[in-house]
Structure formats: structure tokens, C-alpha cells
């Protein structure tokens, strides 16, 4: 595609293109009418690129990727990279965002933007210095059902706190704990790697955190209690298939996702397929979610990661109750 003939087309580069979440970004780039020019991944199992373009410059070494993007920046303005989509392992996000700003591009980063809240300060400073923007993927905020719930909650002027129960079980095999995802230093642990979208959603819906207590934390599962401005939340996250409820097992499902508010289930099982594209549309229109938006959930996930579990209690999430009588399972 000739960008000179199509001045509205933006040029994209992507890091971590061989990873789990990258296909959603590849589709979003294509579906918003833009062009993928360069891709990076240390693994070369990236044949998926051929589904989108045969003209993507691919690199397995960051240094060569960096040199290529820098060469484009100094060459024909029609070929410079406008956006860098970051799908690399969590601990690399901060560095890849900095790279994007350095080469004169805006950054579109998967969750979590960073692992530690103080990293947000430095990124905001670099954003101001560079004149470029840093965007994060908070796709649940664009889900129609959740937008409707947000509007209904905002119209409620009472002071009562809602009773909320968050449950997310997504089965993972032994590979998970061998990969970077099982390394807390690289992934941020379960609360960050699989829970941060939900924590962002809860803070967005019910206001800032007033109290945080972790009841149990193992490599496979974690859970606790949050007091938010407008809600008391019992939460449970797990990658252990043994934590699936009977109804999910009977249906042959390997994932169970549930949020209830005052005992009423919030239905948002459908409508996920195009949310990344919606996020990209908002970003391209200048309305994306920035560093300030993600900071509260990053702070919460950090606090959960460093909390000392107080033990399962009578008021804990129902899924945690079984851990008072069962021995903890080993990872391997």
C-alpha cells in the first residue's frame, strides 16, 4: 500500500508478534485500514504475518529491529513508523514504550503498561518531552454491556456500597509456569498478568480503592477482598483447571468468567472479538486510554503482589473456601 497515495494510512511496527495476544493487534491494524511495516519476536514461528501482508520486515533481534525503525525515521517521511504496538512479555513493556517514543512514534501497549506504579511517572515525563502519546489497551471499558452498567451506576446517587463478586478461572497447563508468565519478576504474577483488566474495570465502575486485603496467594490462584468507593469486592483468580465450577466442566469449558453485582450476574461473555479494533479506532481518533487511566490498576496489582496473605476467612470469596480443607497443589 502506497502511503503517499493514501495519506490517512498510518504505518505500524509490532513487538512480540509471535505471542498470544498479537493476532488481535494484527487484525486491529488491518481492520482500521492501516499498514504493518515491521515486526519483532525472538521466536521465528510467525507465519501468521502472511495472513496480513507479505511485505512486513521481520526481526528476531531487537537491535536490528531498532536500527531498521531508526532508518525509516531518517528516510522518506511516507515510510516512518507512526505507531508501535507492544505485545512483548510484561517486563519488556516499559523499555519498548521508551523505544517507541525515541523513534518518534506513539506507543500502543498491551496490559500491563508497566509492572510498578513509579514507572508511570517516568513514562509521563518522557511523553511530555517527546510530544508523543502512550496508549494502553483497556478494552473492557468499551464493552457495550459494561458501558451500560457504568452509566447506571453513575446515575445512582446513594451512598451504599454494592456487593460485588469477581471470579476468573482460565485453565493453563504446566507450560505456563515454565514460561515467562510463571515468573513473577517478568509477568507480575496472577493479579497483574490475568487480573489487571478486571481490576481496572472494577475501579472504573466503582471508584478508587479504600482497602485491599489478600486472603490467599499461590502460583496457581489468588484471591481477597477490596473495598472501593462504591463497592465491596470479593475476588478470585486462577489458572488451575481444578478451580472450574461444575457447570463449566459439564459444558466442556476451560474458562469461567463471572462478575455479580448485588447477586445479579453481569453478562459480558459475548462481544469480545472486536474490542481491540474498537480501542484502535479510539486511539486513531485521539481518544485512547493513557498513562493516567492505567495507573490505579497498576498500583493495585503491585500492592496485591506484595501483600502478606491473611488467610481464608468466612467472608472470603466462595471459591477460596475449599482451600481451607484441601492441601495446596504443587505446580509440577
Coordinates of C-alpha atoms in Angstrom, one line a residue:
X1 CA 0.0 0.0 0.0
X2 CA 1.4 3.4 -1.0
X3 CA 1.1 5.8 1.9
X4 CA 1.8 8.8 -0.4
X5 CA -1.4 7.9 -2.3
X6 CA -3.3 7.2 1.0
X7 CA -2.1 10.0 3.4
X8 CA -4.5 8.8 6.1
X9 CA -2.9 5.4 6.3
X10 CA -0.6 5.0 9.3
X11 CA 2.5 2.8 9.5
X12 CA 2.8 0.4 12.3
X13 CA 5.5 -1.8 13.9
X14 CA 4.8 -4.5 16.4
X15 CA 6.9 -6.2 19.1
X16 CA 6.1 -9.7 20.4
X17 CA 4.3 -10.6 17.2
X18 CA 4.6 -14.4 17.9
X19 CA 2.7 -14.1 21.2
X20 CA -0.8 -15.0 22.3
X21 CA -2.3 -11.5 22.1
X22 CA -0.6 -10.3 18.9
X23 CA -3.3 -11.5 16.4
X24 CA -5.8 -9.2 17.9
X25 CA -3.5 -6.3 17.2
X26 CA -2.8 -7.5 13.7
X27 CA -6.5 -7.6 13.0
X28 CA -7.0 -4.2 14.5
X29 CA -4.2 -2.7 12.4
X30 CA -5.7 -4.2 9.2
X31 CA -9.4 -3.5 10.1
X32 CA -8.7 0.2 10.7
X33 CA -7.2 0.4 7.3
X34 CA -3.5 0.8 8.3
X35 CA -0.3 -0.9 7.3
X36 CA 2.0 -3.1 9.3
X37 CA 5.6 -2.4 8.2
X38 CA 7.9 -4.2 10.7
X39 CA 7.6 -6.9 13.4
X40 CA 9.8 -8.3 16.1
X41 CA 9.9 -11.6 18.0
X42 CA 12.8 -13.7 19.3
X43 CA 11.0 -16.7 18.0
X44 CA 10.5 -17.2 14.3
X45 CA 7.2 -19.0 14.3
X46 CA 5.4 -16.0 12.9
X47 CA 3.8 -17.4 9.7
X48 CA 0.6 -15.6 10.9
X49 CA 2.1 -12.4 9.3
X50 CA 1.3 -13.8 5.8
X51 CA -2.4 -13.5 6.7
X52 CA -2.0 -9.7 6.8
X53 CA 0.9 -8.8 4.5
X54 CA 3.8 -10.3 2.6
X55 CA 5.8 -7.1 3.0
X56 CA 6.5 -7.0 6.7
X57 CA 10.1 -6.6 7.7
X58 CA 10.7 -9.2 10.4
X59 CA 13.4 -9.3 13.0
X60 CA 14.4 -11.8 15.8
X61 CA 16.9 -9.4 17.3
X62 CA 15.8 -6.1 18.9
X63 CA 19.0 -4.3 17.9
X64 CA 18.3 -4.9 14.2
X65 CA 14.7 -4.0 14.6
X66 CA 15.7 -0.8 16.3
X67 CA 18.2 0.0 13.5
X68 CA 15.5 -0.6 10.9
X69 CA 12.9 1.6 12.5
X70 CA 15.5 4.3 13.1
X71 CA 16.5 4.1 9.4
X72 CA 12.8 4.6 8.4
X73 CA 12.6 7.6 10.7
X74 CA 15.5 9.3 9.0
X75 CA 14.3 8.4 5.5
X76 CA 11.2 9.2 3.4
X77 CA 8.6 10.7 5.7
X78 CA 6.0 8.5 4.0
X79 CA 7.7 5.4 5.4
X80 CA 8.3 6.4 9.0
X81 CA 6.6 4.4 11.8
X82 CA 3.7 6.3 13.4
X83 CA 2.7 3.7 16.0
X84 CA 4.5 0.8 17.8
X85 CA 2.2 -1.9 19.1
X86 CA 3.7 -3.7 22.1
X87 CA 2.7 -7.3 22.7
X88 CA 6.0 -8.5 24.2
X89 CA 6.3 -10.1 27.7
X90 CA 5.2 -7.8 30.5
X91 CA 8.6 -6.9 31.9
X92 CA 9.7 -5.5 28.4
X93 CA 6.7 -3.1 28.0
X94 CA 8.4 -0.2 29.7
X95 CA 11.5 -0.5 27.5
X96 CA 9.5 -0.9 24.3
X97 CA 7.4 2.1 25.1
X98 CA 10.5 4.1 25.6
X99 CA 11.8 2.8 22.2
X100 CA 8.6 3.9 20.5
X101 CA 8.9 7.5 21.8
X102 CA 12.6 7.6 20.9
X103 CA 11.9 6.8 17.3
X104 CA 9.1 9.4 17.1
X105 CA 6.1 7.0 17.3
X106 CA 3.2 6.7 19.6
X107 CA 3.0 3.6 21.7
X108 CA 0.1 1.2 21.9
X109 CA 0.8 -1.2 24.8
X110 CA -0.9 -4.3 25.9
X111 CA -1.7 -4.7 29.6
X112 CA 0.0 -4.1 31.9
X113 CA 1.7 -0.9 30.7
X114 CA 4.3 -1.3 33.4
X115 CA 4.8 -3.6 36.5
X116 CA 5.4 -0.9 39.1
X117 CA 3.4 2.3 39.6
X118 CA 6.5 4.5 39.9
X119 CA 7.4 3.6 36.3
X120 CA 4.3 5.6 35.2
X121 CA 6.0 8.8 36.5
X122 CA 9.0 8.4 34.2
X123 CA 6.8 7.5 31.2
X124 CA 4.7 10.6 31.7
X125 CA 7.8 12.7 31.8
X126 CA 9.1 11.1 28.6
X127 CA 5.7 11.5 26.9
X128 CA 5.8 15.2 27.7
X129 CA 9.4 15.6 26.5
X130 CA 8.9 13.7 23.2
X131 CA 5.5 15.1 22.3
X132 CA 4.3 11.6 21.5
X133 CA 1.5 9.6 23.2
X134 CA 1.4 6.4 25.2
X135 CA -1.8 4.4 25.0
X136 CA -2.9 1.2 26.8
X137 CA -5.4 -1.5 25.9
X138 CA -8.3 -1.3 28.3
X139 CA -10.8 -3.0 26.1
X140 CA -13.4 -3.9 28.8
X141 CA -14.2 -0.2 29.1
X142 CA -15.5 -0.3 25.6
X143 CA -17.8 -3.4 26.0
X144 CA -21.4 -2.2 25.4
X145 CA -22.8 -4.1 28.4
X146 CA -20.2 -2.7 30.7
X147 CA -20.7 0.8 29.4
X148 CA -24.4 0.5 30.2
X149 CA -23.6 -0.7 33.7
X150 CA -21.3 2.2 34.2
X151 CA -24.0 4.7 33.1
X152 CA -26.5 3.1 35.5
X153 CA -24.1 3.2 38.4
X154 CA -23.2 6.8 37.8
X155 CA -26.9 7.7 38.0
X156 CA -27.2 6.1 41.4
X157 CA -26.6 8.9 44.0
X158 CA -27.0 6.7 47.1
X159 CA -24.1 6.1 49.4
X160 CA -24.5 2.3 49.7
X161 CA -21.7 0.0 48.7
X162 CA -22.6 -2.7 46.1
X163 CA -21.7 -6.3 46.9
X164 CA -19.5 -7.5 44.0
X165 CA -18.1 -10.9 43.4
X166 CA -15.4 -11.4 40.7
X167 CA -14.4 -14.8 39.5
X168 CA -12.0 -15.6 36.7
X169 CA -10.6 -19.1 36.1
X170 CA -8.6 -19.7 32.9
X171 CA -7.0 -23.1 32.7
X172 CA -3.3 -23.3 31.9
X173 CA -1.1 -26.3 31.6
X174 CA 2.4 -26.8 33.1
X175 CA 3.9 -24.8 30.3
X176 CA 2.5 -21.6 31.9
X177 CA 4.8 -21.9 34.9
X178 CA 7.9 -22.7 32.8
X179 CA 7.3 -19.7 30.6
X180 CA 7.8 -16.0 31.5
X181 CA 4.2 -15.9 32.6
X182 CA 5.0 -18.1 35.6
X183 CA 7.9 -15.8 36.6
X184 CA 6.6 -13.1 38.9
X185 CA 9.6 -10.8 38.1
X186 CA 8.7 -10.9 34.4
X187 CA 4.9 -11.2 34.5
X188 CA 3.9 -9.5 37.7
X189 CA 2.1 -12.6 38.9
X190 CA -1.5 -13.6 38.5
X191 CA -3.0 -10.4 39.7
X192 CA -1.1 -8.5 37.0
X193 CA -1.0 -11.0 34.2
X194 CA -4.6 -12.2 34.2
X195 CA -6.3 -9.9 36.6
X196 CA -5.3 -6.3 35.8
X197 CA -8.1 -5.8 33.2
X198 CA -10.7 -6.8 35.8
X199 CA -9.1 -4.6 38.5
X200 CA -9.2 -1.7 36.1
X201 CA -12.8 -2.4 35.3
X202 CA -13.8 -2.5 39.0
X203 CA -12.0 0.8 39.8
X204 CA -13.6 2.4 36.7
X205 CA -17.1 1.2 37.7
X206 CA -17.0 1.6 41.5
X207 CA -14.3 4.2 42.2
X208 CA -10.9 4.3 43.9
X209 CA -9.5 1.7 46.3
X210 CA -10.1 2.3 50.0
X211 CA -8.9 -1.1 51.4
X212 CA -7.1 -4.1 50.0
X213 CA -6.6 -7.5 51.7
X214 CA -5.2 -10.6 50.1
X215 CA -6.5 -13.8 51.6
X216 CA -4.6 -16.4 49.6
X217 CA -1.7 -16.3 47.1
X218 CA -0.2 -19.3 45.4
X219 CA 1.4 -19.7 41.9
X220 CA -1.9 -21.1 40.7
X221 CA -4.5 -18.9 42.3
X222 CA -5.0 -15.8 44.4
X223 CA -8.0 -14.1 46.0
X224 CA -9.0 -11.5 48.5
X225 CA -11.2 -8.5 49.3
X226 CA -11.3 -5.0 48.1
X227 CA -13.3 -2.0 49.4
X228 CA -13.9 0.5 46.7
X229 CA -15.7 3.8 47.0
X230 CA -19.0 2.3 45.8
X231 CA -18.5 -1.5 46.3
X232 CA -17.2 -4.3 48.5
X233 CA -15.5 -6.8 46.2
X234 CA -14.6 -10.4 46.8
X235 CA -12.3 -11.6 44.1
X236 CA -10.7 -14.9 42.9
X237 CA -8.3 -15.5 40.0
X238 CA -6.9 -18.9 39.0
X239 CA -5.1 -20.7 36.2
X240 CA -5.8 -24.1 37.8
X241 CA -8.4 -26.2 35.9
X242 CA -9.4 -27.8 39.2
X243 CA -11.0 -24.5 40.2
X244 CA -13.5 -24.6 37.4
X245 CA -17.1 -24.8 38.7
X246 CA -19.1 -27.9 37.9
X247 CA -21.3 -26.0 35.3
X248 CA -18.2 -25.0 33.3
X249 CA -16.8 -28.6 33.5
X250 CA -20.1 -30.0 32.4
X251 CA -20.2 -27.7 29.4
X252 CA -16.7 -28.7 28.4
X253 CA -15.3 -25.2 29.0
X254 CA -11.8 -24.4 30.2
X255 CA -12.5 -20.8 31.2
X256 CA -15.0 -19.4 33.7
X257 CA -15.6 -15.6 34.0
X258 CA -18.2 -14.1 36.3
X259 CA -18.9 -10.7 37.9
X260 CA -22.0 -10.3 40.0
X261 CA -23.3 -7.0 41.5
X262 CA -25.7 -7.5 44.4
X263 CA -26.2 -11.1 43.3
X264 CA -27.0 -10.2 39.7
X265 CA -24.8 -11.6 37.0
X266 CA -23.3 -9.1 34.6
X267 CA -23.4 -10.7 31.2
X268 CA -20.4 -9.8 29.0
X269 CA -19.4 -13.2 27.6
X270 CA -20.0 -12.0 24.1
X271 CA -18.7 -9.0 22.2
X272 CA -15.0 -9.6 22.8
X273 CA -13.9 -10.3 19.3
X274 CA -13.6 -6.8 18.0
X275 CA -12.8 -4.8 21.2
X276 CA -9.1 -4.4 20.2
X277 CA -10.3 -2.9 17.0
X278 CA -12.5 -0.5 18.9
X279 CA -9.6 0.5 21.1
X280 CA -7.5 1.2 18.0
X281 CA -10.3 3.3 16.5
X282 CA -10.4 5.4 19.6
X283 CA -6.6 5.8 19.6
X284 CA -6.6 6.8 16.0
X285 CA -9.3 9.4 16.8
X286 CA -7.1 10.8 19.7
X287 CA -9.4 9.4 22.4
X288 CA -7.3 6.4 23.7
X289 CA -6.6 5.4 27.3
X290 CA -3.4 6.9 28.6
X291 CA -0.9 6.5 31.5
X292 CA -3.2 8.3 33.9
X293 CA -6.0 5.8 33.2
X294 CA -4.0 2.7 33.9
X295 CA -2.1 4.0 37.0
X296 CA -4.8 3.0 39.6
X297 CA -4.9 -0.7 38.5
X298 CA -1.1 -0.9 38.2
X299 CA -0.9 0.4 41.8
X300 CA -3.5 -2.1 43.0
X301 CA -1.9 -5.1 41.2
X302 CA 1.5 -4.1 42.7
X303 CA 0.0 -3.8 46.2
X304 CA -1.6 -7.3 45.8
X305 CA 1.7 -8.8 44.6
X306 CA 3.5 -7.5 47.7
X307 CA 0.7 -8.1 50.3
X308 CA 1.1 -10.7 53.0
X309 CA -1.9 -13.1 52.8
X310 CA -4.1 -13.0 55.9
X311 CA -5.7 -16.5 55.3
X312 CA -9.1 -17.7 54.0
X313 CA -11.9 -16.2 56.1
X314 CA -15.6 -16.8 56.4
X315 CA -16.2 -13.7 54.3
X316 CA -13.7 -14.7 51.6
X317 CA -14.7 -15.5 48.0
X318 CA -16.7 -18.8 47.9
X319 CA -14.1 -20.4 45.6
X320 CA -11.4 -19.8 48.3
X321 CA -13.4 -21.7 51.0
X322 CA -12.3 -25.1 49.5
X323 CA -8.6 -24.1 50.3
X324 CA -9.3 -24.3 54.0
X325 CA -9.7 -28.1 53.8
X326 CA -7.7 -29.1 50.7
X327 CA -3.9 -29.3 50.6
X328 CA -2.3 -26.9 48.1
X329 CA -1.3 -28.5 44.8
X330 CA 2.2 -28.3 43.6
X331 CA 2.9 -26.6 40.3
X332 CA 4.8 -29.5 38.8

